[in-house]
Amino acid sequence: RASPLDWFETERAGLVVAVDHASRSELPDIAGALALRLSVFFWHRCYADDWEQVLQQAISCVRASGSDTLLARLLDGLFKAHLHRDRYDRLPEIAAEHLSVAGRLGDPERHVVALRNSGMAALHVGRVGEAFDRLEQAVTAARGQAVPHGLLRDCLDALGFAEASGLPYELALIRN
């Protein structure tokens, strides 16, 4: 208890195997929960390969189980893992599935997160007009729904990042 990061460091390999075992044993709740909890540690210690691996394994297991709430959280984590590694090529695919799952859930907060991720994915692959559209949808949805204020701030930050990326919105419409 005195040094949880040291414990995670010591048990890291076993925890990665535990996610794999839970996934192969078709225990989606365990695989998903463990992958999400490990994500913070892997991000903090820059274990990008482990981070992506446990999320992918858990997503495969959870996707088969039909637990959309857990799947949405895992897809958001995988999106962040790819973004953290500057691996933009898969972002649109991950964001599209996340948006679809969030739509099925009907959860305003998950929907706003998925819209924001979709906008950021589009921006990072050069679809600037689509990025602005999604990010503006995220801001509008965050303002109109009962979501945490921090999420609205994150959406506004993402929109500001898109605006600072170099292309004004009017030029983005022409390019797309």
XYZ file of C-alpha atoms in Angstrom:
176
model
C 0.000 0.000 0.000
C 2.895 2.348 0.605
C 4.127 2.158 -2.983
C 1.471 0.972 -5.438
C 3.525 1.909 -8.496
C 6.312 -0.359 -7.289
C 3.796 -3.177 -6.853
C 2.457 -2.668 -10.371
C 6.016 -2.599 -11.682
C 6.849 -5.871 -9.957
C 3.628 -7.563 -11.096
C 3.454 -6.019 -14.572
C 4.168 -9.156 -16.609
C 1.732 -11.218 -14.541
C -0.989 -8.607 -14.900
C -0.601 -8.579 -18.682
C -0.918 -12.370 -18.651
C -3.966 -12.061 -16.377
C -5.770 -9.906 -18.966
C -4.853 -12.427 -21.661
C -6.083 -15.324 -19.505
C -9.344 -13.560 -18.622
C -9.901 -12.763 -22.308
C -9.222 -16.331 -23.426
C -11.447 -17.640 -20.606
C -14.268 -15.410 -21.880
C -14.456 -13.324 -18.701
C -15.172 -9.909 -20.242
C -15.870 -8.063 -16.998
C -12.549 -9.122 -15.495
C -10.558 -8.608 -18.703
C -12.103 -5.183 -19.319
C -11.871 -3.902 -15.759
C -8.269 -5.033 -15.385
C -7.259 -3.552 -18.752
C -8.800 -0.206 -17.795
C -7.087 -0.145 -14.417
C -3.745 -1.068 -15.941
C -4.087 1.654 -18.582
C -3.255 4.428 -16.135
C -0.135 2.632 -14.951
C 0.996 1.815 -18.498
C 0.465 5.421 -19.572
C 2.287 6.727 -16.500
C 5.277 4.427 -17.015
C 5.230 4.631 -20.836
C 4.588 0.927 -21.422
C 2.835 1.629 -24.694
C 3.054 -1.905 -26.086
C 1.548 -3.427 -22.928
C -1.114 -0.719 -22.852
C -2.240 -1.387 -26.392
C -2.003 -5.173 -25.980
C -4.235 -5.438 -22.916
C -6.805 -3.083 -24.406
C -6.920 -5.037 -27.686
C -7.332 -8.334 -25.848
C -10.043 -6.984 -23.578
C -11.868 -5.326 -26.485
C -11.982 -8.608 -28.402
C -13.439 -10.388 -25.389
C -15.878 -7.639 -24.432
C -17.008 -7.106 -28.034
C -18.060 -10.759 -28.166
C -19.980 -10.452 -24.885
C -22.119 -7.513 -25.957
C -21.295 -5.270 -22.978
C -21.485 -1.891 -24.729
C -20.772 0.220 -21.644
C -17.467 -1.525 -20.998
C -16.674 -1.650 -24.712
C -17.132 2.125 -25.022
C -14.709 2.731 -22.154
C -12.147 0.335 -23.649
C -12.411 1.906 -27.111
C -11.829 5.327 -25.560
C -8.744 3.892 -23.862
C -7.467 2.369 -27.113
C -8.040 5.698 -28.867
C -5.920 7.426 -26.208
C -3.210 4.767 -26.461
C -2.916 5.276 -30.233
C -3.030 9.050 -29.874
C -0.341 8.911 -27.187
C 1.906 6.944 -29.563
C 1.216 9.294 -32.502
C -0.255 6.319 -34.375
C -2.991 8.111 -36.248
C -3.780 5.608 -39.007
C -6.199 3.534 -36.865
C -7.810 6.460 -35.046
C -10.729 6.861 -37.497
C -11.575 3.143 -37.290
C -11.450 3.128 -33.485
C -13.437 6.376 -33.281
C -16.095 5.087 -35.690
C -16.695 1.962 -33.609
C -16.690 4.056 -30.436
C -19.295 6.414 -31.918
C -21.467 3.471 -32.972
C -21.285 1.846 -29.533
C -21.974 5.160 -27.782
C -24.999 5.678 -30.004
C -26.409 2.301 -28.965
C -25.919 3.155 -25.308
C -27.868 6.399 -25.381
C -25.522 7.771 -22.702
C -24.957 11.514 -23.324
C -21.487 11.516 -21.757
C -20.239 8.538 -23.796
C -21.719 10.119 -26.924
C -19.890 13.410 -26.355
C -16.587 11.589 -25.735
C -17.076 9.565 -28.915
C -17.869 12.701 -30.949
C -14.755 14.411 -29.591
C -12.603 11.385 -30.429
C -14.133 11.193 -33.899
C -13.265 14.841 -34.485
C -9.713 14.401 -33.274
C -9.303 11.280 -35.432
C -10.451 13.175 -38.511
C -8.100 16.040 -37.719
C -5.073 13.771 -37.339
C -5.641 12.138 -40.726
C -6.190 15.440 -42.529
C -9.988 15.480 -42.811
C -10.213 18.943 -41.317
C -13.767 19.812 -42.343
C -15.070 16.579 -40.817
C -12.994 17.300 -37.718
C -14.613 20.697 -37.238
C -18.082 19.223 -37.777
C -17.575 16.477 -35.183
C -15.928 18.753 -32.652
C -18.672 21.348 -32.994
C -21.242 18.546 -32.543
C -19.375 17.455 -29.410
C -19.394 20.990 -27.976
C -23.085 21.438 -28.766
C -23.962 18.054 -27.250
C -21.853 18.761 -24.158
C -23.619 22.097 -23.636
C -27.060 20.596 -24.111
C -26.693 17.464 -22.013
C -26.103 16.590 -18.398
C -22.392 15.864 -18.752
C -19.519 16.920 -16.489
C -18.251 20.451 -17.090
C -14.769 19.046 -17.558
C -15.963 17.206 -20.646
C -17.262 20.438 -22.173
C -13.855 21.981 -21.433
C -12.125 19.035 -23.148
C -14.328 19.458 -26.232
C -13.630 23.180 -26.372
C -9.913 22.463 -25.991
C -10.081 19.985 -28.886
C -11.912 22.528 -31.040
C -9.286 25.139 -30.151
C -6.547 22.659 -31.066
C -8.244 22.095 -34.435
C -8.473 25.815 -35.037
C -4.815 26.248 -34.114
C -3.797 23.425 -36.462
C -3.311 25.879 -39.266
C -6.304 25.700 -41.564
C -9.258 27.959 -40.956
C -12.657 26.307 -41.153
C -13.549 27.907 -44.497
C -10.430 26.445 -46.163
C -11.080 23.101 -44.546
C -14.502 22.960 -46.219
C -12.887 23.555 -49.595
C -10.171 20.923 -49.032
C -12.590 18.219 -47.920
